[in-house]
PDB file of C-alpha atoms in Angstrom:
ATOM      1  CA  MET A   1     -39.843  90.049-118.119  1.00  0.00           C
ATOM      2  CA  ALA A   2     -38.762  91.751-121.330  1.00  0.00           C
ATOM      3  CA  LEU A   3     -40.717  90.827-124.436  1.00  0.00           C
ATOM      4  CA  THR A   4     -38.940  88.977-127.193  1.00  0.00           C
ATOM      5  CA  MET A   5     -39.432  89.979-130.828  1.00  0.00           C
ATOM      6  CA  ASN A   6     -41.656  86.924-131.173  1.00  0.00           C
ATOM      7  CA  ASP A   7     -43.852  88.179-128.313  1.00  0.00           C
ATOM      8  CA  VAL A   8     -44.118  91.598-129.968  1.00  0.00           C
ATOM      9  CA  ASP A   9     -44.965  89.970-133.295  1.00  0.00           C
ATOM     10  CA  ARG A  10     -47.740  87.943-131.645  1.00  0.00           C
ATOM     11  CA  PHE A  11     -49.265  91.131-130.322  1.00  0.00           C
ATOM     12  CA  GLN A  12     -48.894  92.964-133.628  1.00  0.00           C
ATOM     13  CA  ALA A  13     -50.646  90.110-135.408  1.00  0.00           C
ATOM     14  CA  ALA A  14     -53.593  90.535-133.023  1.00  0.00           C
ATOM     15  CA  ARG A  15     -53.668  94.348-133.197  1.00  0.00           C
ATOM     16  CA  PRO A  16     -56.093  94.768-136.160  1.00  0.00           C
ATOM     17  CA  ARG A  17     -58.686  92.520-134.500  1.00  0.00           C
ATOM     18  CA  LEU A  18     -58.201  94.208-131.127  1.00  0.00           C
ATOM     19  CA  GLU A  19     -58.665  97.659-132.686  1.00  0.00           C
ATOM     20  CA  ALA A  20     -61.820  96.519-134.485  1.00  0.00           C
ATOM     21  CA  ILE A  21     -63.278  95.140-131.237  1.00  0.00           C
ATOM     22  CA  ALA A  22     -62.360  98.263-129.273  1.00  0.00           C
ATOM     23  CA  TYR A  23     -63.885 100.599-131.858  1.00  0.00           C
ATOM     24  CA  ARG A  24     -67.192  98.736-131.817  1.00  0.00           C
ATOM     25  CA  LEU A  25     -67.217  98.778-128.022  1.00  0.00           C
ATOM     26  CA  LEU A  26     -66.287 102.448-127.626  1.00  0.00           C
ATOM     27  CA  GLY A  27     -67.503 104.153-130.809  1.00  0.00           C
ATOM     28  CA  SER A  28     -64.284 106.163-130.766  1.00  0.00           C
ATOM     29  CA  ALA A  29     -61.253 105.466-132.917  1.00  0.00           C
ATOM     30  CA  SER A  30     -58.907 107.468-130.703  1.00  0.00           C
ATOM     31  CA  GLU A  31     -60.139 105.736-127.533  1.00  0.00           C
ATOM     32  CA  ALA A  32     -59.874 102.379-129.291  1.00  0.00           C
ATOM     33  CA  GLU A  33     -56.237 103.085-130.140  1.00  0.00           C
ATOM     34  CA  ASP A  34     -55.578 104.028-126.505  1.00  0.00           C
ATOM     35  CA  ALA A  35     -57.258 100.845-125.241  1.00  0.00           C
ATOM     36  CA  VAL A  36     -55.148  98.691-127.550  1.00  0.00           C
ATOM     37  CA  GLN A  37     -51.989 100.478-126.430  1.00  0.00           C
ATOM     38  CA  ASP A  38     -52.946  99.891-122.779  1.00  0.00           C
ATOM     39  CA  THR A  39     -53.459  96.224-123.650  1.00  0.00           C
ATOM     40  CA  PHE A  40     -49.943  96.110-125.072  1.00  0.00           C
ATOM     41  CA  LEU A  41     -48.541  97.597-121.849  1.00  0.00           C
ATOM     42  CA  ARG A  42     -50.246  94.812-119.886  1.00  0.00           C
ATOM     43  CA  TRP A  43     -48.893  92.238-122.344  1.00  0.00           C
ATOM     44  CA  GLN A  44     -45.463  93.749-121.830  1.00  0.00           C
ATOM     45  CA  ALA A  45     -45.788  93.382-118.050  1.00  0.00           C
ATOM     46  CA  ALA A  46     -47.198  89.846-118.127  1.00  0.00           C
ATOM     47  CA  ASP A  47     -45.376  86.549-117.893  1.00  0.00           C
ATOM     48  CA  VAL A  48     -46.291  85.767-121.489  1.00  0.00           C
ATOM     49  CA  ASP A  49     -44.640  82.329-121.421  1.00  0.00           C
ATOM     50  CA  ARG A  50     -47.459  81.231-119.117  1.00  0.00           C
ATOM     51  CA  VAL A  51     -50.194  82.539-121.440  1.00  0.00           C
ATOM     52  CA  GLU A  52     -51.600  79.468-123.168  1.00  0.00           C
ATOM     53  CA  VAL A  53     -53.816  81.241-125.719  1.00  0.00           C
ATOM     54  CA  PRO A  54     -52.542  84.771-126.417  1.00  0.00           C
ATOM     55  CA  GLU A  55     -55.599  85.760-128.500  1.00  0.00           C
ATOM     56  CA  ALA A  56     -57.972  84.900-125.659  1.00  0.00           C
ATOM     57  CA  TRP A  57     -55.769  86.622-123.061  1.00  0.00           C
ATOM     58  CA  LEU A  58     -55.457  89.811-125.111  1.00  0.00           C
ATOM     59  CA  THR A  59     -59.188  89.892-125.900  1.00  0.00           C
ATOM     60  CA  LYS A  60     -60.072  89.515-122.236  1.00  0.00           C
ATOM     61  CA  VAL A  61     -57.714  92.305-121.171  1.00  0.00           C
ATOM     62  CA  LEU A  62     -58.878  94.620-123.952  1.00  0.00           C
ATOM     63  CA  THR A  63     -62.581  93.976-123.349  1.00  0.00           C
ATOM     64  CA  ASN A  64     -62.320  94.700-119.652  1.00  0.00           C
ATOM     65  CA  LEU A  65     -60.347  97.886-120.326  1.00  0.00           C
ATOM     66  CA  CYS A  66     -63.120  98.958-122.707  1.00  0.00           C
ATOM     67  CA  LEU A  67     -65.832  98.112-120.162  1.00  0.00           C
ATOM     68  CA  ASN A  68     -64.124 100.387-117.650  1.00  0.00           C
ATOM     69  CA  GLN A  69     -63.848 103.061-120.326  1.00  0.00           C
ATOM     70  CA  LEU A  70     -67.541 102.739-121.209  1.00  0.00           C
ATOM     71  CA  THR A  71     -68.548 103.400-117.616  1.00  0.00           C
ATOM     72  CA  SER A  72     -66.606 106.669-117.493  1.00  0.00           C
ATOM     73  CA  ALA A  73     -67.616 107.567-121.053  1.00  0.00           C
ATOM     74  CA  ARG A  74     -71.291 107.484-120.116  1.00  0.00           C
ATOM     75  CA  ALA A  75     -70.662 110.115-117.466  1.00  0.00           C
ATOM     76  CA  ARG A  76     -68.744 112.297-119.938  1.00  0.00           C
ATOM     77  CA  ARG A  77     -71.445 112.034-122.569  1.00  0.00           C
ATOM     78  CA  GLU A  78     -74.056 113.295-120.125  1.00  0.00           C
ATOM     79  CA  THR A  79     -72.217 116.636-120.202  1.00  0.00           C
ATOM     80  CA  TYR A  80     -71.301 116.489-123.894  1.00  0.00           C
ATOM     81  CA  VAL A  81     -72.328 119.589-125.843  1.00  0.00           C
ATOM     82  CA  GLY A  82     -75.170 118.647-128.186  1.00  0.00           C
ATOM     83  CA  GLU A  83     -75.699 115.245-129.794  1.00  0.00           C
ATOM     84  CA  TRP A  84     -72.962 112.605-129.486  1.00  0.00           C
ATOM     85  CA  LEU A  85     -72.048 110.524-132.551  1.00  0.00           C
ATOM     86  CA  PRO A  86     -69.247 107.991-133.064  1.00  0.00           C
ATOM     87  CA  GLU A  87     -66.061 108.785-134.946  1.00  0.00           C
ATOM     88  CA  PRO A  88     -66.615 107.863-138.596  1.00  0.00           C
ATOM     89  CA  LEU A  89     -64.399 105.316-140.329  1.00  0.00           C
ATOM     90  CA  LEU A  90     -64.027 105.789-144.072  1.00  0.00           C
ATOM     91  CA  ALA A  91     -63.994 102.969-146.627  1.00  0.00           C
ATOM     92  CA  GLY A  92     -60.839 100.882-146.405  1.00  0.00           C
ATOM     93  CA  ASP A  93     -60.012 101.723-142.792  1.00  0.00           C
ATOM     94  CA  PRO A  94     -58.651  98.516-141.196  1.00  0.00           C
ATOM     95  CA  MET A  95     -60.390  99.399-137.922  1.00  0.00           C
ATOM     96  CA  LEU A  96     -63.693  98.523-139.624  1.00  0.00           C
ATOM     97  CA  GLY A  97     -62.654  94.923-139.066  1.00  0.00           C
ATOM     98  CA  PRO A  98     -64.257  91.831-140.580  1.00  0.00           C
ATOM     99  CA  ALA A  99     -66.944  92.382-143.205  1.00  0.00           C
ATOM    100  CA  ASP A 100     -67.612  88.883-144.526  1.00  0.00           C
ATOM    101  CA  THR A 101     -71.175  88.628-143.224  1.00  0.00           C
ATOM    102  CA  ALA A 102     -74.124  91.005-143.060  1.00  0.00           C
ATOM    103  CA  GLU A 103     -73.927  90.881-139.252  1.00  0.00           C
ATOM    104  CA  GLN A 104     -70.280  91.912-139.250  1.00  0.00           C
ATOM    105  CA  ARG A 105     -70.894  94.791-141.638  1.00  0.00           C
ATOM    106  CA  GLU A 106     -73.933  95.926-139.714  1.00  0.00           C
ATOM    107  CA  SER A 107     -72.179  95.867-136.345  1.00  0.00           C
ATOM    108  CA  VAL A 108     -69.981  98.797-137.356  1.00  0.00           C
ATOM    109  CA  SER A 109     -72.700 100.894-139.016  1.00  0.00           C
ATOM    110  CA  TYR A 110     -73.538 104.283-137.559  1.00  0.00           C
ATOM    111  CA  ALA A 111     -77.115 103.143-136.988  1.00  0.00           C
ATOM    112  CA  VAL A 112     -76.111 100.144-134.870  1.00  0.00           C
ATOM    113  CA  LEU A 113     -73.348 102.017-133.029  1.00  0.00           C
ATOM    114  CA  ALA A 114     -75.951 104.633-132.090  1.00  0.00           C
ATOM    115  CA  VAL A 115     -78.343 101.945-130.828  1.00  0.00           C
ATOM    116  CA  MET A 116     -75.561 100.263-128.846  1.00  0.00           C
ATOM    117  CA  GLU A 117     -75.083 103.485-126.890  1.00  0.00           C
ATOM    118  CA  ARG A 118     -78.293 102.529-125.103  1.00  0.00           C
ATOM    119  CA  LEU A 119     -77.029  99.082-124.093  1.00  0.00           C
ATOM    120  CA  SER A 120     -75.304  98.326-120.817  1.00  0.00           C
ATOM    121  CA  PRO A 121     -71.527  97.767-121.085  1.00  0.00           C
ATOM    122  CA  ASN A 122     -71.942  93.995-120.683  1.00  0.00           C
ATOM    123  CA  GLU A 123     -74.717  93.894-123.295  1.00  0.00           C
ATOM    124  CA  ARG A 124     -72.554  95.806-125.718  1.00  0.00           C
ATOM    125  CA  ALA A 125     -69.559  93.533-125.146  1.00  0.00           C
ATOM    126  CA  VAL A 126     -71.556  90.328-125.561  1.00  0.00           C
ATOM    127  CA  TYR A 127     -73.270  91.619-128.693  1.00  0.00           C
ATOM    128  CA  VAL A 128     -70.036  92.765-130.338  1.00  0.00           C
ATOM    129  CA  LEU A 129     -68.026  89.639-129.532  1.00  0.00           C
ATOM    130  CA  ARG A 130     -70.786  87.284-130.609  1.00  0.00           C
ATOM    131  CA  GLU A 131     -72.265  89.129-133.587  1.00  0.00           C
ATOM    132  CA  ALA A 132     -69.168  90.663-135.160  1.00  0.00           C
ATOM    133  CA  PHE A 133     -66.399  88.254-134.140  1.00  0.00           C
ATOM    134  CA  ASP A 134     -68.283  84.964-133.749  1.00  0.00           C
ATOM    135  CA  TYR A 135     -66.994  84.169-130.267  1.00  0.00           C
ATOM    136  CA  ARG A 136     -68.822  81.270-128.617  1.00  0.00           C
ATOM    137  CA  HIS A 137     -70.901  82.008-125.536  1.00  0.00           C
ATOM    138  CA  ARG A 138     -68.510  79.939-123.430  1.00  0.00           C
ATOM    139  CA  GLU A 139     -65.573  82.069-124.574  1.00  0.00           C
ATOM    140  CA  ILE A 140     -67.436  85.341-123.964  1.00  0.00           C
ATOM    141  CA  ALA A 141     -68.501  84.139-120.513  1.00  0.00           C
ATOM    142  CA  GLU A 142     -64.854  83.513-119.624  1.00  0.00           C
ATOM    143  CA  ILE A 143     -63.848  86.959-120.902  1.00  0.00           C
ATOM    144  CA  LEU A 144     -66.547  88.709-118.838  1.00  0.00           C
ATOM    145  CA  ASP A 145     -66.426  86.373-115.809  1.00  0.00           C
ATOM    146  CA  ILE A 146     -70.104  85.447-116.111  1.00  0.00           C
ATOM    147  CA  THR A 147     -71.907  82.149-116.625  1.00  0.00           C
ATOM    148  CA  GLU A 148     -72.524  80.773-120.091  1.00  0.00           C
ATOM    149  CA  ALA A 149     -76.283  80.812-119.466  1.00  0.00           C
ATOM    150  CA  GLY A 150     -76.056  84.426-118.333  1.00  0.00           C
ATOM    151  CA  CYS A 151     -74.102  85.295-121.470  1.00  0.00           C
ATOM    152  CA  GLN A 152     -76.807  83.774-123.664  1.00  0.00           C
ATOM    153  CA  GLN A 153     -79.509  85.758-121.875  1.00  0.00           C
ATOM    154  CA  ILE A 154     -77.543  88.991-122.240  1.00  0.00           C
ATOM    155  CA  TYR A 155     -76.961  88.304-125.940  1.00  0.00           C
ATOM    156  CA  HIS A 156     -80.632  87.697-126.724  1.00  0.00           C
ATOM    157  CA  ARG A 157     -81.606  90.828-124.807  1.00  0.00           C
ATOM    158  CA  ALA A 158     -78.991  92.945-126.579  1.00  0.00           C
ATOM    159  CA  LYS A 159     -79.883  91.565-130.003  1.00  0.00           C
ATOM    160  CA  LYS A 160     -83.548  92.344-129.398  1.00  0.00           C
ATOM    161  CA  HIS A 161     -82.712  95.959-128.477  1.00  0.00           C
ATOM    162  CA  VAL A 162     -80.509  96.399-131.538  1.00  0.00           C
ATOM    163  CA  ALA A 163     -83.066  94.842-133.890  1.00  0.00           C
ATOM    164  CA  ALA A 164     -85.770  97.192-132.598  1.00  0.00           C
ATOM    165  CA  GLY A 165     -83.603 100.247-133.122  1.00  0.00           C
ATOM    166  CA  ARG A 166     -82.524  99.940-136.736  1.00  0.00           C
ATOM    167  CA  ALA A 167     -83.729  98.995-140.186  1.00  0.00           C
ATOM    168  CA  ARG A 168     -81.401  96.669-142.066  1.00  0.00           C
ATOM    169  CA  THR A 169     -80.704  97.217-145.762  1.00  0.00           C
ATOM    170  CA  GLU A 170     -77.704  95.883-147.662  1.00  0.00           C
ATOM    171  CA  ILE A 171     -76.348  98.331-150.278  1.00  0.00           C
ATOM    172  CA  ASP A 172     -73.387  97.764-152.579  1.00  0.00           C
ATOM    173  CA  GLU A 173     -70.820 100.446-153.395  1.00  0.00           C
ATOM    174  CA  ALA A 174     -72.352 101.397-156.766  1.00  0.00           C
ATOM    175  CA  GLU A 175     -75.814 101.760-155.265  1.00  0.00           C
ATOM    176  CA  ALA A 176     -74.398 103.798-152.380  1.00  0.00           C
ATOM    177  CA  LYS A 177     -72.817 106.235-154.823  1.00  0.00           C
ATOM    178  CA  ARG A 178     -76.054 106.526-156.801  1.00  0.00           C
ATOM    179  CA  ILE A 179     -78.022 107.319-153.627  1.00  0.00           C
ATOM    180  CA  VAL A 180     -75.496 109.962-152.564  1.00  0.00           C
ATOM    181  CA  GLU A 181     -75.513 111.566-156.007  1.00  0.00           C
ATOM    182  CA  GLU A 182     -79.298 111.644-156.095  1.00  0.00           C
ATOM    183  CA  PHE A 183     -79.460 113.170-152.639  1.00  0.00           C
ATOM    184  CA  LEU A 184     -76.843 115.793-153.422  1.00  0.00           C
ATOM    185  CA  ALA A 185     -78.643 116.800-156.621  1.00  0.00           C
ATOM    186  CA  ALA A 186     -81.864 117.276-154.651  1.00  0.00           C
ATOM    187  CA  ALA A 187     -80.128 119.112-151.798  1.00  0.00           C
ATOM    188  CA  THR A 188     -78.534 121.640-154.165  1.00  0.00           C
ATOM    189  CA  SER A 189     -81.631 122.146-156.304  1.00  0.00           C
ATOM    190  CA  GLY A 190     -82.841 124.976-154.087  1.00  0.00           C
ATOM    191  CA  ARG A 191     -86.202 123.263-153.647  1.00  0.00           C
ATOM    192  CA  THR A 192     -87.594 121.226-150.789  1.00  0.00           C
ATOM    193  CA  GLU A 193     -89.885 118.896-152.738  1.00  0.00           C
ATOM    194  CA  PRO A 194     -87.185 116.759-154.418  1.00  0.00           C
ATOM    195  CA  LEU A 195     -85.622 116.131-151.012  1.00  0.00           C
ATOM    196  CA  VAL A 196     -88.912 115.199-149.361  1.00  0.00           C
ATOM    197  CA  ARG A 197     -89.466 112.558-152.036  1.00  0.00           C
ATOM    198  CA  LEU A 198     -86.160 110.871-151.109  1.00  0.00           C
ATOM    199  CA  LEU A 199     -86.945 110.719-147.387  1.00  0.00           C
ATOM    200  CA  THR A 200     -89.113 108.520-145.221  1.00  0.00           C
ATOM    201  CA  GLY A 201     -91.829 110.302-143.282  1.00  0.00           C
ATOM    202  CA  ASP A 202     -90.020 109.760-139.981  1.00  0.00           C
ATOM    203  CA  ALA A 203     -86.573 110.801-141.254  1.00  0.00           C
ATOM    204  CA  VAL A 204     -84.151 112.422-138.793  1.00  0.00           C
ATOM    205  CA  ALA A 205     -81.009 114.536-139.130  1.00  0.00           C
ATOM    206  CA  ILE A 206     -78.449 114.538-136.311  1.00  0.00           C
ATOM    207  CA  GLY A 207     -75.273 116.593-136.112  1.00  0.00           C
ATOM    208  CA  ASP A 208     -72.305 116.322-133.741  1.00  0.00           C
ATOM    209  CA  GLY A 209     -70.238 119.479-133.425  1.00  0.00           C
ATOM    210  CA  GLY A 210     -68.991 118.773-129.917  1.00  0.00           C
ATOM    211  CA  GLY A 211     -69.225 122.458-129.076  1.00  0.00           C
ATOM    212  CA  LYS A 212     -66.417 123.122-131.570  1.00  0.00           C
ATOM    213  CA  VAL A 213     -68.589 123.597-134.673  1.00  0.00           C
ATOM    214  CA  PRO A 214     -72.191 124.871-134.613  1.00  0.00           C
ATOM    215  CA  ALA A 215     -74.672 121.980-134.668  1.00  0.00           C
ATOM    216  CA  ARG A 216     -78.285 121.774-133.540  1.00  0.00           C
ATOM    217  CA  ALA A 217     -78.599 120.425-129.992  1.00  0.00           C
ATOM    218  CA  LYS A 218     -81.581 118.249-130.951  1.00  0.00           C
ATOM    219  CA  ALA A 219     -82.266 116.226-134.065  1.00  0.00           C
ATOM    220  CA  PHE A 220     -84.470 117.477-136.873  1.00  0.00           C
ATOM    221  CA  GLU A 221     -87.410 115.109-137.170  1.00  0.00           C
ATOM    222  CA  GLY A 222     -89.829 114.469-140.018  1.00  0.00           C
ATOM    223  CA  ALA A 223     -89.321 114.609-143.792  1.00  0.00           C
ATOM    224  CA  LEU A 224     -90.243 118.274-144.221  1.00  0.00           C
ATOM    225  CA  ALA A 225     -88.078 119.510-141.327  1.00  0.00           C
ATOM    226  CA  VAL A 226     -85.100 117.431-142.498  1.00  0.00           C
ATOM    227  CA  ALA A 227     -85.521 118.491-146.130  1.00  0.00           C
ATOM    228  CA  THR A 228     -85.713 122.156-145.151  1.00  0.00           C
ATOM    229  CA  PHE A 229     -82.558 121.800-143.064  1.00  0.00           C
ATOM    230  CA  MET A 230     -80.675 120.004-145.839  1.00  0.00           C
ATOM    231  CA  ARG A 231     -81.651 122.594-148.415  1.00  0.00           C
ATOM    232  CA  GLY A 232     -80.241 125.310-146.152  1.00  0.00           C
ATOM    233  CA  LEU A 233     -77.136 123.280-145.322  1.00  0.00           C
ATOM    234  CA  PHE A 234     -76.109 123.043-148.969  1.00  0.00           C
ATOM    235  CA  LYS A 235     -76.872 126.664-149.761  1.00  0.00           C
ATOM    236  CA  PRO A 236     -73.622 128.658-150.075  1.00  0.00           C
ATOM    237  CA  GLY A 237     -73.106 131.365-147.482  1.00  0.00           C
ATOM    238  CA  ILE A 238     -70.416 133.591-146.018  1.00  0.00           C
ATOM    239  CA  ALA A 239     -71.180 132.470-142.462  1.00  0.00           C
ATOM    240  CA  LYS A 240     -70.624 128.810-143.345  1.00  0.00           C
ATOM    241  CA  ARG A 241     -67.314 129.571-145.010  1.00  0.00           C
ATOM    242  CA  LYS A 242     -66.140 131.493-141.939  1.00  0.00           C
ATOM    243  CA  VAL A 243     -66.983 128.585-139.633  1.00  0.00           C
ATOM    244  CA  ILE A 244     -65.312 125.993-141.858  1.00  0.00           C
ATOM    245  CA  GLY A 245     -62.436 128.187-142.968  1.00  0.00           C
ATOM    246  CA  GLY A 246     -63.274 128.081-146.659  1.00  0.00           C
ATOM    247  CA  SER A 247     -65.371 126.251-149.249  1.00  0.00           C
ATOM    248  CA  PRO A 248     -64.902 122.461-149.053  1.00  0.00           C
ATOM    249  CA  ASP A 249     -65.294 119.988-151.879  1.00  0.00           C
ATOM    250  CA  VAL A 250     -67.840 117.199-151.346  1.00  0.00           C
ATOM    251  CA  TYR A 251     -67.177 113.585-152.325  1.00  0.00           C
ATOM    252  CA  ALA A 252     -69.264 110.424-152.409  1.00  0.00           C
ATOM    253  CA  THR A 253     -67.910 107.432-150.504  1.00  0.00           C
ATOM    254  CA  THR A 254     -68.918 105.013-147.790  1.00  0.00           C
ATOM    255  CA  ALA A 255     -68.291 105.406-144.076  1.00  0.00           C
ATOM    256  CA  ASN A 256     -68.954 102.654-141.558  1.00  0.00           C
ATOM    257  CA  GLY A 257     -70.274 100.631-144.454  1.00  0.00           C
ATOM    258  CA  VAL A 258     -73.075 103.014-145.486  1.00  0.00           C
ATOM    259  CA  PRO A 259     -73.423 105.741-148.153  1.00  0.00           C
ATOM    260  CA  ALA A 260     -71.696 108.921-147.079  1.00  0.00           C
ATOM    261  CA  LEU A 261     -70.724 112.429-148.112  1.00  0.00           C
ATOM    262  CA  VAL A 262     -67.271 113.660-147.141  1.00  0.00           C
ATOM    263  CA  ALA A 263     -66.486 117.382-147.073  1.00  0.00           C
ATOM    264  CA  VAL A 264     -62.786 118.085-147.604  1.00  0.00           C
ATOM    265  CA  LEU A 265     -60.977 121.413-147.335  1.00  0.00           C
ATOM    266  CA  ASP A 266     -57.273 121.668-148.210  1.00  0.00           C
ATOM    267  CA  GLY A 267     -56.841 117.928-147.668  1.00  0.00           C
ATOM    268  CA  ARG A 268     -58.563 118.010-144.268  1.00  0.00           C
ATOM    269  CA  VAL A 269     -61.858 116.199-143.682  1.00  0.00           C
ATOM    270  CA  VAL A 270     -64.220 118.741-142.124  1.00  0.00           C
ATOM    271  CA  GLY A 271     -67.414 116.705-142.196  1.00  0.00           C
ATOM    272  CA  VAL A 272     -68.699 113.182-142.764  1.00  0.00           C
ATOM    273  CA  MET A 273     -72.418 112.662-143.333  1.00  0.00           C
ATOM    274  CA  CYS A 274     -73.660 109.065-143.144  1.00  0.00           C
ATOM    275  CA  LEU A 275     -76.971 108.195-144.792  1.00  0.00           C
ATOM    276  CA  GLU A 276     -79.125 105.421-143.379  1.00  0.00           C
ATOM    277  CA  VAL A 277     -81.158 103.991-146.239  1.00  0.00           C
ATOM    278  CA  THR A 278     -84.137 101.636-146.225  1.00  0.00           C
ATOM    279  CA  ALA A 279     -86.314 100.298-149.015  1.00  0.00           C
ATOM    280  CA  ASP A 280     -88.676 103.235-148.370  1.00  0.00           C
ATOM    281  CA  GLY A 281     -86.031 105.952-148.646  1.00  0.00           C
ATOM    282  CA  ILE A 282     -83.400 107.758-146.598  1.00  0.00           C
ATOM    283  CA  THR A 283     -84.393 107.507-142.967  1.00  0.00           C
ATOM    284  CA  ALA A 284     -81.479 109.172-141.160  1.00  0.00           C
ATOM    285  CA  PHE A 285     -78.570 111.567-141.673  1.00  0.00           C
ATOM    286  CA  ARG A 286     -75.788 111.488-139.100  1.00  0.00           C
ATOM    287  CA  ASN A 287     -73.335 114.313-139.649  1.00  0.00           C
ATOM    288  CA  GLN A 288     -69.991 114.338-137.831  1.00  0.00           C
ATOM    289  CA  VAL A 289     -68.360 117.783-137.876  1.00  0.00           C
ATOM    290  CA  ASN A 290     -66.533 117.754-134.535  1.00  0.00           C
ATOM    291  CA  PRO A 291     -62.880 118.279-135.602  1.00  0.00           C
ATOM    292  CA  ASP A 292     -61.676 116.174-132.671  1.00  0.00           C
ATOM    293  CA  LYS A 293     -63.398 113.167-134.241  1.00  0.00           C
ATOM    294  CA  LEU A 294     -62.147 113.634-137.803  1.00  0.00           C
ATOM    295  CA  ASP A 295     -58.379 113.194-137.450  1.00  0.00           C
ATOM    296  CA  ARG A 296     -58.426 109.512-138.378  1.00  0.00           C
ATOM    297  CA  ALA A 297     -60.782 110.193-141.294  1.00  0.00           C
ATOM    298  CA  THR A 298     -58.331 112.814-142.568  1.00  0.00           C
ATOM    299  CA  ARG A 299     -55.425 110.350-142.340  1.00  0.00           C
ATOM    300  CA  GLN A 300     -57.412 107.672-144.143  1.00  0.00           C
ATOM    301  CA  TRP A 301     -58.511 110.171-146.796  1.00  0.00           C
ATOM    302  CA  ALA A 302     -54.915 111.146-147.513  1.00  0.00           C
ATOM    303  CA  ALA A 303     -53.953 107.494-147.942  1.00  0.00           C
ATOM    304  CA  THR A 304     -56.622 106.600-150.519  1.00  0.00           C
ATOM    305  CA  ASP A 305     -57.619 107.475-154.064  1.00  0.00           C
ATOM    306  CA  HIS A 306     -61.019 109.171-153.892  1.00  0.00           C
ATOM    307  CA  GLY A 307     -61.567 110.451-157.421  1.00  0.00           C
ATOM    308  CA  ALA A 308     -63.166 113.749-158.391  1.00  0.00           C
ATOM    309  CA  PRO A 309     -65.562 115.612-156.066  1.00  0.00           C
ATOM    310  CA  LEU A 310     -69.283 115.540-156.736  1.00  0.00           C
ATOM    311  CA  LEU A 311     -69.490 119.166-155.709  1.00  0.00           C
ATOM    312  CA  GLU A 312     -66.652 121.705-155.737  1.00  0.00           C
ATOM    313  CA  ALA A 313     -66.552 124.656-153.317  1.00  0.00           C
ATOM    314  CA  ALA A 314     -69.829 123.416-151.837  1.00  0.00           C
ATOM    315  CA  PHE A 315     -70.503 126.132-149.278  1.00  0.00           C
TER     316      PHE A 315
END
């Protein structure tokens, strides 16, 4: 049956929430968009007049499409070149979804998305739907075709794994900018000591180049190793400019709800570095430089007012 304009409007009203769910499940903005489009095709083919609760129907279809995608994605990531990181979402991106509670904000952070990579598909789905979107266990059980008791067990197991894998610190926008500015000043000082003082002893630095841009295959670990790497990263050089195609400007912003540096060259985002911060200092840098994962960030960057760069012609 052909969809009426009202049927299309019902789907469009649900799209932002569906995209936010899909992104949290997949860690990929482009794959999330594809999953939502596939959901629309199934909505288009359904007898929508018989769908009693469109939101529940669409969420069930989308979630199961994402679960299938997660299974194949795991196989692809086993052959991925170097470290795999999610696509970053810059401040203001509607795909970030609800951010009213600490749990909702945390569920889209790079730190939690990285931890969720270690969960089973069902664990990830239960955690996302419960923690970020406040679905009841009965509703999630119906979506996943499991028992309510089983859903509760999966949720507690997933929440325990996530809690063990991240340190939670709430930072407002002004504080995020201050942290980024302080880090950038230390990184461009030419000395290692100022950087070490900003880091926790077990700090790590992870880069995702996807085989398209040079990035270390394994993370740097420990304050001294990370500080040494960061000092070199922000040291201008001909080789860096050749790889990037020029000298980008660096801005302070937030990405996935955490402090971030964004490198921009001729209006194109060429790198997003997310900083994970605890009360003891910066504990992780996650740097996305794979151009395939920066298209959405570039579009969002072009649509927002980002002010003056903190560092011009950085490299």
